[in-house]
Amino acid sequence: MSLNTQPNFHNPDKRYFYDYAPGDDFYAMLIEAHRDLSDEHSALLNARLVLLLANHIGDLRILEEAITAAKADL
Amino acid sequence: MLKTYQYPKYPFVRPAELDHPDETRHVPVVVVGAGPVGMCAALDLAQKGKPVLLLDDDDTVSIGSRGVCYAKRALEILDRLGVGERIVQKGVSWNVGRTFFRNDEVFSFNLVPEPDHHRPGMVNLQQYYLEEYLVDACRATPGLEMRWKNKVIAVTPSDAHVALRVETPAGAYSLTCDWLIVADGARSPIRHMLGLDIEGKIFMDRFLIADVVMKADFPAERWFWFDPPFHPGQSVLLHKQADNVWRIDFQLGWDADPELEKQPERVIPRIKAMLGDDREFELEWVSVYTFQCRRMNRFNHGRVLFVGDAAHQVSPFGARGANSGIQDTDNLIWKLNLVLEGKAPATLLDTYSEERCYAADENIMNSTRSTDFITPKGNASKTLRKAVLTLARQHPFARKLVNSGRLSVPSFYVGSSLNTPDRDAFNGRMVPGAPMDDAPVTTPDGTPSWLLNHVGNRFQLLYYTEDASTIDAATVATLTRWAIAPVPIEPLVIATRGTAPDNLATLQDSKGRVRERYDLSPGSVYLLRPDQHVAARWRALDPDAIDAALARATYRDRWTD
Ligand SMILES: Cc1cc2nc3c(=O)[nH]c(=O)nc-3n(C[C@H](O)[C@H](O)[C@H](O)COP(=O)(O)OP(=O)(O)OC[C@H]3O[C@@H](n4cnc5c(N)ncnc54)[C@H](O)[C@@H]3O)c2cc1C
């Protein structure tokens, strides 16, 4: 396994007819989560999300790849 | 300004009603508003043989910079109405969009990712041409009476009919009708007269919309910039239209002064910065817009039926305005036609509202998401967008998240009460409620054609078999048993080879695309609606199931009287 950077958003409970739609659902969910938060709380929300998702992935080799990809030309 | 287009002026003709003020004329259907949506409604109904009176308060086509992009599905509907080819011939067809962030292209998309479709993803054409061609078609259609400079000033609905008061340069007159189709645009005077609400939100941003004439060698593609060096911090969109006219949208921000920004001395330097100093261009039209997303909570109110911008509005980043309004009429007119003929209960029109409110919600959702991405408010949204745009150069998943406008595509009415749920297993996307996918076919005499040119305007049974010449007499009898039913169903045989007996319409699936897209096996049957949506499908012919599905798709199973 290596870091998957192909489009991968999906929802087994929902039938999608257009390829951009599941990603847009995710993005809208994320923006909604930030609505009305102060900058400090938004940053904290992002950090907590990273931790939750990182634990879910678990495999440190993938997490290391992700950190490298995120840091590239920052 | 404006050099490439001569606005037609259509003559006002003194209505005969003015000479008979003590009689009130009654007509079955009045359409108010000769914009693209009202004209499609009137054309569709008149082509079905029903008299239509179309009233408009103006005497020309849409002025200035409005609709540009007409999507594949709208073109297919315009094809059904006989206007599509003219639009495609005059317009600029395109499928590719490119997105830039600062100096770099981050990705491109293709609107029609698979081959073998008749119409392109989009055709760009100034709205006045679309309207001019529709006016020509309306004027050539018997039974369709168009009246310019006829302004509806009062509407009084009752259980029995709708009464109208109409003002003209020669005086006012009254009319009654059974059904009133309201296509009077975003401000909808009739919606106000009836005190009906429309709810939604306005986006706190302003856009400079410029049409410029130039001989340019940019390709026929949609180009979208986030934060370009020539317009820092904002977005810019470039589109090619007919007659060497280019549409440029500049995001200005909420604090911009619309009157000031419209001045040529402000506009010209912006465009120069974008094009580079040496390219020659002339301004054709400039306006500053704000946009909103909103819809009425239902589109049918008794005998009054709202369509197009009168019923719903979206920001233009998905080109979903006129495109979705045209789809409203596609959905409404076959239903209204059945009701006018007394072949379906009036409650069938509730499904117009149901299906098109669902579509409007999808359009508003997509348009709102695009607007949120293009004009992010708040630091968190801005940071997330920057993250997406910087990852997009490298990573395919991030490219999919870049939202510079999800361009108009038709809704799949998956939850519609007209659908018969699948009993048999099928793959692919042609589920009950789906808008039909096009595919290349060949007619029995060998002429290449397209599937969608052979469907629409009536219920049809699409029946697949490998060799059409082997269809037996019993199958012919079943396929033709609805020929003289109150709501007839016409058979259409799709075959790999051969021609069906007894003059059954046959199309050959020349490239195998129909079979592939509809997941057909020998004996598979689709029941198709007059608006080219799937109503039901089975793996084998079952007359009882077809009867039930037709009754369901027309609400004939819900007659109460
Ligand atoms: C900048 C911009 C870009 C756009 N780009 C696109 C695009 O790319 N693709 C797209 O699909 N859409 C686009 N749109 C949206 C599109 O222009 C509208 O959705 C479309 O015009 C709606 O059509 P309509 O027939 O519902 O209403 P309208 O075109 O507004 O027509 C309403 C008609 O009703 C008449 N009328 C009003 N009141 C009365 C009355 N009381 N009596 C008689 N007649 C009356 C008016 O004179 C008018 O002719 C864009 C809009 C803007 C502003």
XYZ file of C-alpha atoms and ligand atoms in Angstrom:
688
model
C 0.000 0.000 0.000
C 1.075 3.514 -0.689
C -0.653 6.875 -0.352
C -3.688 7.016 -2.627
C -3.897 10.389 -4.353
C -6.440 9.321 -6.952
C -10.032 10.553 -6.438
C -11.381 8.287 -3.708
C -14.402 9.936 -2.069
C -17.471 7.704 -2.089
C -20.552 6.893 -0.050
C -21.980 3.373 -0.072
C -25.375 4.803 0.933
C -25.662 7.155 -2.023
C -25.625 6.642 -5.778
C -23.583 9.282 -7.607
C -24.069 10.018 -11.299
C -21.298 12.617 -11.723
C -17.675 12.030 -10.749
C -17.118 15.364 -8.985
C -20.150 14.963 -6.730
C -18.768 12.851 -3.834
C -15.707 15.122 -3.480
C -17.968 18.175 -3.513
C -20.098 16.603 -0.775
C -16.983 16.152 1.335
C -15.719 19.682 0.686
C -19.097 21.181 1.577
C -19.130 19.138 4.809
C -15.691 20.432 5.723
C -16.502 24.085 4.954
C -19.720 23.724 6.922
C -17.769 22.409 9.923
C -15.703 25.608 9.900
C -18.667 27.923 9.622
C -18.777 30.595 12.345
C -15.567 29.351 14.013
C -12.871 31.794 15.054
C -9.514 31.404 13.272
C -8.117 29.781 16.379
C -10.916 27.246 16.558
C -10.660 26.554 12.835
C -6.963 25.767 13.193
C -7.724 23.537 16.156
C -10.486 21.785 14.216
C -8.072 21.056 11.368
C -5.448 19.723 13.775
C -7.939 17.465 15.535
C -9.145 16.195 12.162
C -5.580 15.353 11.148
C -5.110 13.364 14.330
C -8.372 11.460 13.986
C -7.765 10.613 10.338
C -4.117 9.716 10.955
C -5.099 7.268 13.638
C -7.717 5.787 11.339
C -5.067 5.200 8.658
C -2.592 3.985 11.231
C 0.138 2.801 8.827
C 3.085 5.083 9.550
C 4.582 4.497 6.109
C 1.512 6.046 4.492
C 1.386 8.862 6.995
C 5.006 9.679 6.276
C 4.254 9.814 2.560
C 1.310 12.097 3.235
C 3.422 14.443 5.342
C 6.022 14.601 2.578
C 3.375 15.312 -0.089
C 1.756 18.006 2.065
C 5.121 19.703 2.729
C 6.250 19.723 -0.904
C 6.620 23.309 -2.188
C 4.820 24.730 0.805
C -20.841 49.985 -27.950
C -22.329 46.870 -29.536
C -21.230 46.348 -33.088
C -21.763 42.743 -34.012
C -25.487 42.292 -33.531
C -28.532 44.085 -34.878
C -31.463 43.704 -32.486
C -34.617 42.697 -34.335
C -37.798 44.653 -33.627
C -40.954 42.611 -33.731
C -44.152 44.429 -34.678
C -46.944 45.134 -32.228
C -50.257 44.073 -33.732
C -53.436 45.544 -32.296
C -55.240 42.648 -30.572
C -58.780 41.991 -31.841
C -59.984 41.851 -28.199
C -59.705 45.657 -28.002
C -62.610 45.953 -30.430
C -64.873 43.692 -28.358
C -64.486 44.970 -24.810
C -67.749 43.373 -23.647
C -66.642 39.830 -24.614
C -63.879 38.006 -22.748
C -61.985 35.566 -24.911
C -61.101 32.195 -23.378
C -58.056 30.206 -24.490
C -56.690 26.921 -23.124
C -53.098 28.027 -22.418
C -51.356 31.393 -22.066
C -47.578 31.671 -21.672
C -46.305 34.945 -20.197
C -42.748 35.899 -21.176
C -40.967 35.272 -24.472
C -37.555 34.601 -22.949
C -35.852 31.319 -23.827
C -37.957 29.384 -21.331
C -41.385 30.771 -22.257
C -40.647 30.247 -25.932
C -39.568 26.623 -25.414
C -42.777 25.983 -23.456
C -44.947 27.560 -26.160
C -43.142 25.754 -28.993
C -43.321 22.373 -27.309
C -47.050 22.630 -26.648
C -47.917 24.073 -30.071
C -45.908 21.332 -31.755
C -48.137 18.872 -29.903
C -51.079 20.482 -31.685
C -52.384 22.681 -28.858
C -53.176 26.356 -29.413
C -50.932 28.648 -27.361
C -51.001 32.390 -26.759
C -47.553 33.802 -25.897
C -47.450 37.319 -24.425
C -44.358 39.488 -23.952
C -44.116 43.051 -22.711
C -41.151 43.871 -24.969
C -40.608 43.735 -28.724
C -37.119 42.344 -29.105
C -34.720 39.679 -27.801
C -32.520 39.668 -24.681
C -30.364 42.807 -24.498
C -26.688 42.808 -23.516
C -24.554 40.179 -21.757
C -26.620 37.316 -20.462
C -26.598 33.568 -21.170
C -23.623 32.165 -23.020
C -23.333 28.421 -22.510
C -26.009 25.981 -23.585
C -25.407 22.498 -22.281
C -25.702 19.128 -23.983
C -29.052 18.302 -22.390
C -30.612 21.675 -23.333
C -29.322 21.192 -26.882
C -30.977 17.776 -27.012
C -34.280 19.372 -25.971
C -33.795 22.152 -28.529
C -33.161 19.377 -31.091
C -36.501 17.844 -30.187
C -38.060 21.279 -30.792
C -36.238 21.602 -34.128
C -33.974 24.533 -33.146
C -30.837 22.712 -31.959
C -28.988 22.497 -35.253
C -29.165 26.242 -35.910
C -27.758 26.973 -32.467
C -24.939 24.479 -32.843
C -24.088 25.817 -36.329
C -23.875 29.432 -35.179
C -22.376 28.740 -31.764
C -18.927 27.726 -30.594
C -18.800 24.088 -29.480
C -16.444 23.169 -26.710
C -15.713 20.380 -24.260
C -12.428 21.391 -22.632
C -12.036 23.710 -19.661
C -8.692 24.834 -18.231
C -8.092 26.101 -14.731
C -5.174 28.290 -13.720
C -3.889 29.261 -10.286
C -1.656 32.333 -10.299
C 0.738 31.748 -13.242
C 0.205 28.026 -13.770
C -2.373 25.755 -15.302
C -3.450 23.345 -12.559
C -5.699 21.074 -14.550
C -8.138 20.695 -17.418
C -11.410 18.808 -17.791
C -13.420 17.358 -20.645
C -17.193 17.684 -20.351
C -17.890 14.668 -22.529
C -15.437 12.105 -21.261
C -16.719 9.319 -23.528
C -17.008 9.298 -27.338
C -20.111 8.761 -29.467
C -22.469 11.494 -28.329
C -24.204 13.696 -30.900
C -24.025 16.999 -29.051
C -20.953 18.534 -27.396
C -20.811 19.290 -23.680
C -21.519 22.967 -24.333
C -22.200 25.396 -27.128
C -21.431 29.069 -26.513
C -23.777 31.523 -28.118
C -25.011 34.966 -27.126
C -28.498 34.702 -25.616
C -29.950 37.093 -28.230
C -29.173 34.571 -30.981
C -30.801 31.742 -29.028
C -33.894 33.906 -28.582
C -33.943 35.090 -32.204
C -33.884 31.484 -33.432
C -36.630 30.542 -30.991
C -38.757 33.502 -32.157
C -38.322 32.338 -35.763
C -39.426 28.833 -34.781
C -42.408 30.145 -32.799
C -43.541 32.309 -35.705
C -43.321 29.323 -38.069
C -45.441 27.116 -35.785
C -49.173 26.959 -36.552
C -51.400 27.486 -33.537
C -48.787 29.568 -31.700
C -49.822 33.209 -31.491
C -47.108 35.596 -30.278
C -48.026 39.056 -29.062
C -45.328 41.669 -28.499
C -45.851 44.707 -26.277
C -48.574 42.822 -24.405
C -47.924 43.240 -20.702
C -49.820 41.218 -18.137
C -50.824 43.620 -15.372
C -53.276 41.538 -13.330
C -53.788 37.814 -12.703
C -56.794 36.371 -10.898
C -56.784 32.605 -10.504
C -59.912 30.677 -9.527
C -60.907 27.012 -9.513
C -62.487 27.344 -12.939
C -59.885 29.370 -14.817
C -57.279 32.151 -14.625
C -58.362 35.686 -15.545
C -55.766 38.074 -16.996
C -55.629 41.773 -17.674
C -53.234 42.727 -20.472
C -51.964 46.214 -21.288
C -50.842 47.196 -24.798
C -49.847 50.450 -26.521
C -53.366 50.507 -28.001
C -55.245 49.854 -24.753
C -55.972 47.073 -22.246
C -58.049 43.912 -22.582
C -59.102 40.890 -20.512
C -58.663 37.170 -21.182
C -59.309 33.915 -19.413
C -57.366 30.676 -19.753
C -57.393 27.159 -18.315
C -53.664 27.152 -17.613
C -51.210 30.001 -17.194
C -47.517 29.273 -17.729
C -45.501 31.995 -16.005
C -42.079 32.562 -17.624
C -41.701 36.229 -16.757
C -38.111 36.026 -15.486
C -36.243 36.507 -12.203
C -38.219 39.549 -11.054
C -41.478 37.774 -11.964
C -44.158 40.447 -11.713
C -46.791 37.684 -11.634
C -45.145 35.983 -8.651
C -45.416 39.331 -6.873
C -49.028 39.917 -7.978
C -49.975 36.552 -6.466
C -48.008 37.254 -3.291
C -45.916 34.093 -3.629
C -42.541 33.803 -1.908
C -39.182 32.834 -3.288
C -36.450 32.037 -0.796
C -32.684 31.792 -0.891
C -29.562 33.848 -0.530
C -27.668 36.571 -2.289
C -23.884 36.249 -2.689
C -21.909 39.118 -1.261
C -19.771 39.694 -4.318
C -19.865 41.649 -7.566
C -18.815 40.610 -11.033
C -17.844 42.717 -14.008
C -19.189 41.005 -17.123
C -17.606 42.298 -20.332
C -18.228 41.224 -23.903
C -15.335 42.247 -26.128
C -14.792 41.896 -29.850
C -11.350 40.753 -30.879
C -9.647 38.534 -33.377
C -7.874 36.246 -30.973
C -6.200 32.916 -31.386
C -7.257 31.491 -28.031
C -8.772 28.040 -28.510
C -12.497 27.400 -28.032
C -12.127 26.415 -24.386
C -13.282 27.728 -21.047
C -10.402 29.340 -19.156
C -10.719 30.081 -15.468
C -8.113 31.817 -13.316
C -7.872 31.806 -9.545
C -5.801 34.734 -8.298
C -4.113 35.575 -11.629
C -1.204 38.057 -11.738
C -3.310 40.435 -13.882
C -6.183 40.508 -11.351
C -4.676 39.547 -7.999
C -6.784 38.044 -5.258
C -9.848 37.551 -7.483
C -11.036 35.183 -10.194
C -11.451 35.643 -13.951
C -13.322 33.621 -16.555
C -12.881 33.720 -20.352
C -15.270 32.246 -22.922
C -15.466 32.417 -26.684
C -18.840 33.295 -28.266
C -19.950 33.653 -31.900
C -18.814 36.552 -34.163
C -15.395 36.883 -32.424
C -17.080 38.116 -29.265
C -15.405 37.013 -26.026
C -17.017 36.959 -22.619
C -14.797 37.962 -19.713
C -15.992 37.858 -16.083
C -13.923 39.648 -13.437
C -14.688 39.078 -9.787
C -14.622 42.514 -8.135
C -15.498 41.947 -4.479
C -18.494 43.269 -2.568
C -17.066 46.742 -1.960
C -16.674 47.582 -5.649
C -18.786 50.470 -6.924
C -20.901 49.095 -9.794
C -21.369 52.433 -11.565
C -17.684 53.273 -11.432
C -16.540 49.820 -12.491
C -18.694 49.940 -15.623
C -16.856 52.964 -17.010
C -14.718 52.140 -20.059
C -11.739 53.916 -18.508
C -11.866 51.367 -15.663
C -12.723 48.350 -17.793
C -10.229 48.776 -20.639
C -7.091 48.688 -18.444
C -8.352 45.503 -16.751
C -8.764 43.786 -20.088
C -5.426 45.120 -21.353
C -3.689 43.722 -18.299
C -5.257 40.366 -19.050
C -4.618 40.230 -22.796
C -1.284 41.983 -22.898
C -0.976 45.513 -24.163
C -0.713 44.977 -27.881
C -3.847 42.998 -28.602
C -6.636 45.013 -30.218
C -10.153 44.722 -28.900
C -13.348 46.699 -28.651
C -15.894 46.718 -25.872
C -19.263 45.411 -26.930
C -21.162 45.451 -23.660
C -20.292 45.882 -19.972
C -22.383 45.285 -16.859
C -21.838 44.631 -13.158
C -23.892 41.874 -11.542
C -24.545 40.387 -8.147
C -25.971 36.881 -8.054
C -28.377 34.953 -5.949
C -29.610 31.401 -5.486
C -33.268 30.922 -4.589
C -36.413 29.057 -5.520
C -40.155 29.042 -4.896
C -41.286 26.316 -2.523
C -43.465 24.824 -5.245
C -43.754 25.532 -8.966
C -47.439 24.776 -9.570
C -50.112 26.786 -7.826
C -53.451 25.481 -9.050
C -53.791 26.566 -12.655
C -50.679 28.751 -12.522
C -47.407 27.044 -13.474
C -44.033 28.736 -12.908
C -41.020 27.916 -15.116
C -37.452 29.191 -15.546
C -36.026 32.174 -13.677
C -39.490 33.068 -12.357
C -39.387 29.829 -10.316
C -35.677 29.581 -9.466
C -32.400 31.444 -9.868
C -28.754 30.417 -9.625
C -25.375 32.135 -9.959
C -24.090 31.751 -13.513
C -20.928 29.731 -12.759
C -22.553 26.482 -13.739
C -24.499 27.913 -16.695
C -27.572 26.474 -15.055
C -30.068 29.323 -15.602
C -31.549 28.983 -19.064
C -30.371 25.383 -19.254
C -32.445 24.364 -16.269
C -35.399 26.511 -17.338
C -35.496 24.724 -20.685
C -35.495 21.427 -18.797
C -38.480 22.698 -16.762
C -40.498 23.017 -19.948
C -39.308 19.609 -21.173
C -40.737 18.154 -17.970
C -43.917 20.226 -17.823
C -45.294 20.221 -21.338
C -45.934 16.514 -21.905
C -47.714 16.386 -18.569
C -49.821 19.453 -19.295
C -50.620 18.012 -22.720
C -51.991 14.796 -21.162
C -54.039 16.852 -18.702
C -55.411 19.061 -21.519
C -56.446 15.924 -23.404
C -58.199 14.585 -20.326
C -55.872 11.570 -20.323
C -54.255 12.200 -16.960
C -55.464 13.793 -13.734
C -54.410 17.376 -13.029
C -52.436 16.070 -10.046
C -49.866 14.840 -12.591
C -48.709 18.468 -12.590
C -47.684 18.046 -8.939
C -44.919 15.800 -10.270
C -43.696 18.685 -12.422
C -43.125 20.621 -9.231
C -41.713 17.565 -7.435
C -39.185 16.671 -10.149
C -38.145 20.192 -11.041
C -37.846 21.368 -7.418
C -35.492 18.429 -6.933
C -33.537 19.561 -10.010
C -33.564 23.187 -8.822
C -32.175 22.106 -5.445
C -29.371 20.254 -7.189
C -28.656 23.290 -9.353
C -28.720 25.636 -6.389
C -26.495 23.300 -4.365
C -23.919 23.037 -7.154
C -24.044 26.704 -7.944
C -23.704 27.644 -4.259
C -20.729 25.310 -3.825
C -19.022 26.774 -6.893
C -19.646 30.289 -5.670
C -18.305 29.365 -2.217
C -15.137 27.983 -3.819
C -14.685 30.895 -6.231
C -15.366 33.571 -3.614
C -14.335 31.984 -0.290
C -15.420 33.940 2.752
C -13.423 33.543 5.927
C -9.856 32.486 6.557
C -10.559 28.787 6.964
C -12.236 28.572 3.539
C -9.429 30.536 1.955
C -6.779 28.273 3.457
C -8.609 25.130 2.391
C -8.960 26.432 -1.133
C -5.290 27.288 -1.276
C -4.495 23.784 -0.076
C -6.631 22.285 -2.853
C -5.138 24.508 -5.556
C -1.539 23.867 -4.501
C -2.061 20.099 -4.244
C -3.895 20.041 -7.580
C -0.736 20.437 -9.657
C 0.558 17.097 -8.361
C -2.413 15.095 -7.187
C -5.431 13.909 -9.187
C -7.780 13.801 -6.185
C -7.235 17.508 -5.530
C -7.927 18.369 -9.166
C -11.400 16.906 -8.778
C -11.994 19.174 -5.787
C -11.176 22.354 -7.732
C -14.580 23.910 -8.303
C -14.647 26.707 -10.869
C -18.276 25.900 -11.737
C -19.814 22.429 -12.119
C -21.361 22.914 -15.506
C -25.012 22.226 -16.178
C -25.909 18.551 -16.362
C -29.381 17.032 -16.117
C -30.828 15.653 -12.904
C -31.538 11.983 -12.416
C -35.080 11.943 -10.952
C -34.241 8.851 -8.904
C -36.845 9.484 -6.208
C -39.691 10.436 -8.540
C -43.155 9.082 -7.887
C -43.439 8.415 -11.646
C -40.677 5.786 -11.588
C -41.310 2.068 -11.385
C -38.507 0.694 -9.197
C -36.293 -1.959 -10.776
C -37.389 -5.556 -10.286
C -34.639 -6.968 -12.502
C -30.905 -6.346 -12.165
C -29.237 -3.795 -14.476
C -25.793 -2.185 -14.531
C -24.959 1.356 -15.623
C -26.634 4.687 -15.064
C -29.886 4.394 -17.030
C -31.918 3.871 -13.854
C -35.616 4.798 -13.652
C -35.689 8.604 -13.653
C -32.458 8.945 -15.663
C -32.208 11.338 -18.617
C -31.460 9.112 -21.596
C -27.877 8.818 -22.780
C -27.461 9.382 -26.504
C -25.707 6.850 -28.742
C -24.968 6.420 -32.447
C -27.417 4.226 -34.399
C -28.115 3.366 -38.030
C -31.557 3.393 -39.625
C -32.577 0.282 -41.628
C -31.665 2.006 -44.909
C -28.116 2.466 -43.632
C -28.262 6.151 -42.677
C -26.214 7.039 -39.582
C -28.315 8.697 -36.898
C -28.570 9.238 -33.145
C -30.787 7.446 -30.667
C -32.206 10.658 -29.210
C -33.446 11.747 -32.655
C -35.861 8.803 -32.539
C -37.301 9.184 -29.065
C -39.385 11.818 -27.314
C -42.822 13.459 -27.513
C -44.638 10.191 -26.756
C -44.231 7.121 -24.559
C -42.071 4.477 -26.206
C -40.969 0.937 -25.537
C -37.354 0.352 -26.382
C -36.978 -3.380 -27.059
C -33.620 -5.022 -27.678
C -32.883 -8.142 -29.660
C -29.805 -9.293 -31.586
C -31.460 -9.951 -34.942
C -34.603 -7.870 -35.450
C -35.792 -10.017 -38.355
C -36.302 -12.978 -36.008
C -38.927 -11.207 -33.836
C -41.940 -13.561 -33.781
C -45.611 -12.707 -34.282
C -46.447 -12.972 -30.586
C -43.733 -10.445 -29.701
C -44.952 -8.101 -32.454
C -48.470 -8.392 -31.059
C -47.262 -7.525 -27.550
C -45.088 -4.628 -28.703
C -47.963 -3.072 -30.666
C -50.765 -3.642 -28.187
C -50.641 -0.044 -26.896
C -50.856 1.502 -30.403
C -54.479 2.551 -29.897
C -54.497 2.809 -26.098
C -55.709 6.138 -24.595
C -52.060 6.929 -23.856
C -50.334 5.118 -26.709
C -46.900 3.547 -26.441
C -44.844 3.211 -29.608
C -42.373 0.360 -29.937
C -38.782 0.996 -31.011
C -36.665 -2.051 -31.725
C -32.922 -1.810 -31.141
C -31.005 -4.610 -32.815
C -27.460 -5.557 -33.632
C -28.656 -6.492 -37.149
C -31.805 -7.037 -39.193
C -35.074 -5.154 -39.568
C -38.159 -5.954 -37.504
C -41.255 -7.356 -39.260
C -44.601 -5.534 -39.662
C -42.980 -2.118 -40.107
C -41.927 -1.903 -36.459
C -39.483 0.986 -36.140
C -35.978 -0.474 -35.975
C -32.602 1.073 -35.246
C -29.336 -0.755 -35.534
C -26.914 -0.372 -32.698
C -24.036 0.301 -35.088
C -21.311 0.698 -32.492
C -22.818 -1.341 -29.673
C -23.132 1.818 -27.558
C -26.880 1.500 -26.918
C -26.404 -2.012 -25.586
C -23.466 -0.872 -23.497
C -25.046 2.300 -22.084
C -28.447 0.716 -21.360
C -26.989 -2.651 -20.288
C -29.234 -4.486 -22.766
C -29.542 -8.236 -23.141
C -31.847 -9.889 -25.701
C -35.434 -9.226 -24.601
C -34.614 -6.181 -22.436
C -37.304 -3.480 -22.460
C -37.259 0.194 -21.419
C -40.395 2.300 -21.005
C -39.438 5.843 -22.064
C -41.203 9.074 -21.136
C -42.006 11.795 -23.685
C -39.179 13.893 -22.175
C -36.547 11.220 -22.863
C -36.324 10.044 -19.282
C -36.479 6.389 -18.259
C -39.767 5.393 -16.569
C -39.165 1.661 -16.072
C -37.170 -1.305 -17.434
C -37.268 -5.077 -17.406
C -35.269 -8.023 -18.661
C -38.291 -9.418 -20.554
C -41.572 -8.178 -22.042
C -44.328 -8.293 -19.427
C -47.540 -6.556 -20.590
C -49.035 -6.307 -17.098
C -45.893 -4.707 -15.740
C -45.866 -2.249 -18.660
C -49.532 -1.378 -18.071
C -48.810 -0.696 -14.426
C -45.685 1.343 -15.172
C -47.525 3.479 -17.729
C -50.391 4.083 -15.310
C -47.852 5.103 -12.701
C -45.876 7.374 -15.037
C -49.050 9.244 -16.028
C -50.855 9.154 -12.647
C -53.682 7.296 -14.407
C -53.502 4.914 -11.434
C -54.537 7.875 -9.260
C -57.708 9.083 -10.992
C -60.160 9.874 -8.266
C -63.292 10.921 -10.146
C -24.257 37.368 -16.767
C -25.195 36.215 -16.970
C -24.708 35.057 -17.539
C -25.557 33.969 -17.734
N -25.047 32.835 -18.306
C -25.861 31.783 -18.550
C -25.365 30.656 -19.234
O -24.196 30.602 -19.628
N -26.217 29.618 -19.447
C -27.518 29.656 -19.031
O -28.219 28.667 -19.237
N -28.017 30.732 -18.388
C -27.223 31.800 -18.156
N -27.729 32.915 -17.547
C -29.120 32.892 -17.070
C -30.126 33.163 -18.190
O -29.890 34.412 -18.788
C -31.527 33.118 -17.587
O -31.635 31.968 -16.779
C -32.620 33.055 -18.656
O -32.700 34.227 -19.395
C -33.990 32.792 -18.011
O -34.957 32.714 -18.999
P -36.494 32.994 -18.710
O -37.158 32.782 -20.022
O -36.915 32.208 -17.525
O -36.569 34.515 -18.266
P -36.157 35.846 -19.055
O -35.108 35.567 -20.064
O -35.865 36.855 -18.021
O -37.483 36.246 -19.848
C -38.619 36.781 -19.209
C -39.477 37.477 -20.252
O -40.720 37.838 -19.665
C -41.081 39.134 -20.099
N -42.009 39.687 -19.097
C -41.730 40.023 -17.817
N -42.829 40.477 -17.202
C -43.833 40.426 -18.094
C -45.225 40.753 -18.045
N -45.795 41.252 -16.936
N -45.978 40.578 -19.152
C -45.423 40.095 -20.288
N -44.123 39.755 -20.380
C -43.332 39.926 -19.305
C -39.752 39.855 -20.233
O -39.814 40.952 -21.126
C -38.849 38.755 -20.786
O -38.885 38.712 -22.195
C -26.908 34.034 -17.335
C -27.405 35.207 -16.776
C -26.567 36.295 -16.601
C -27.125 37.546 -16.012
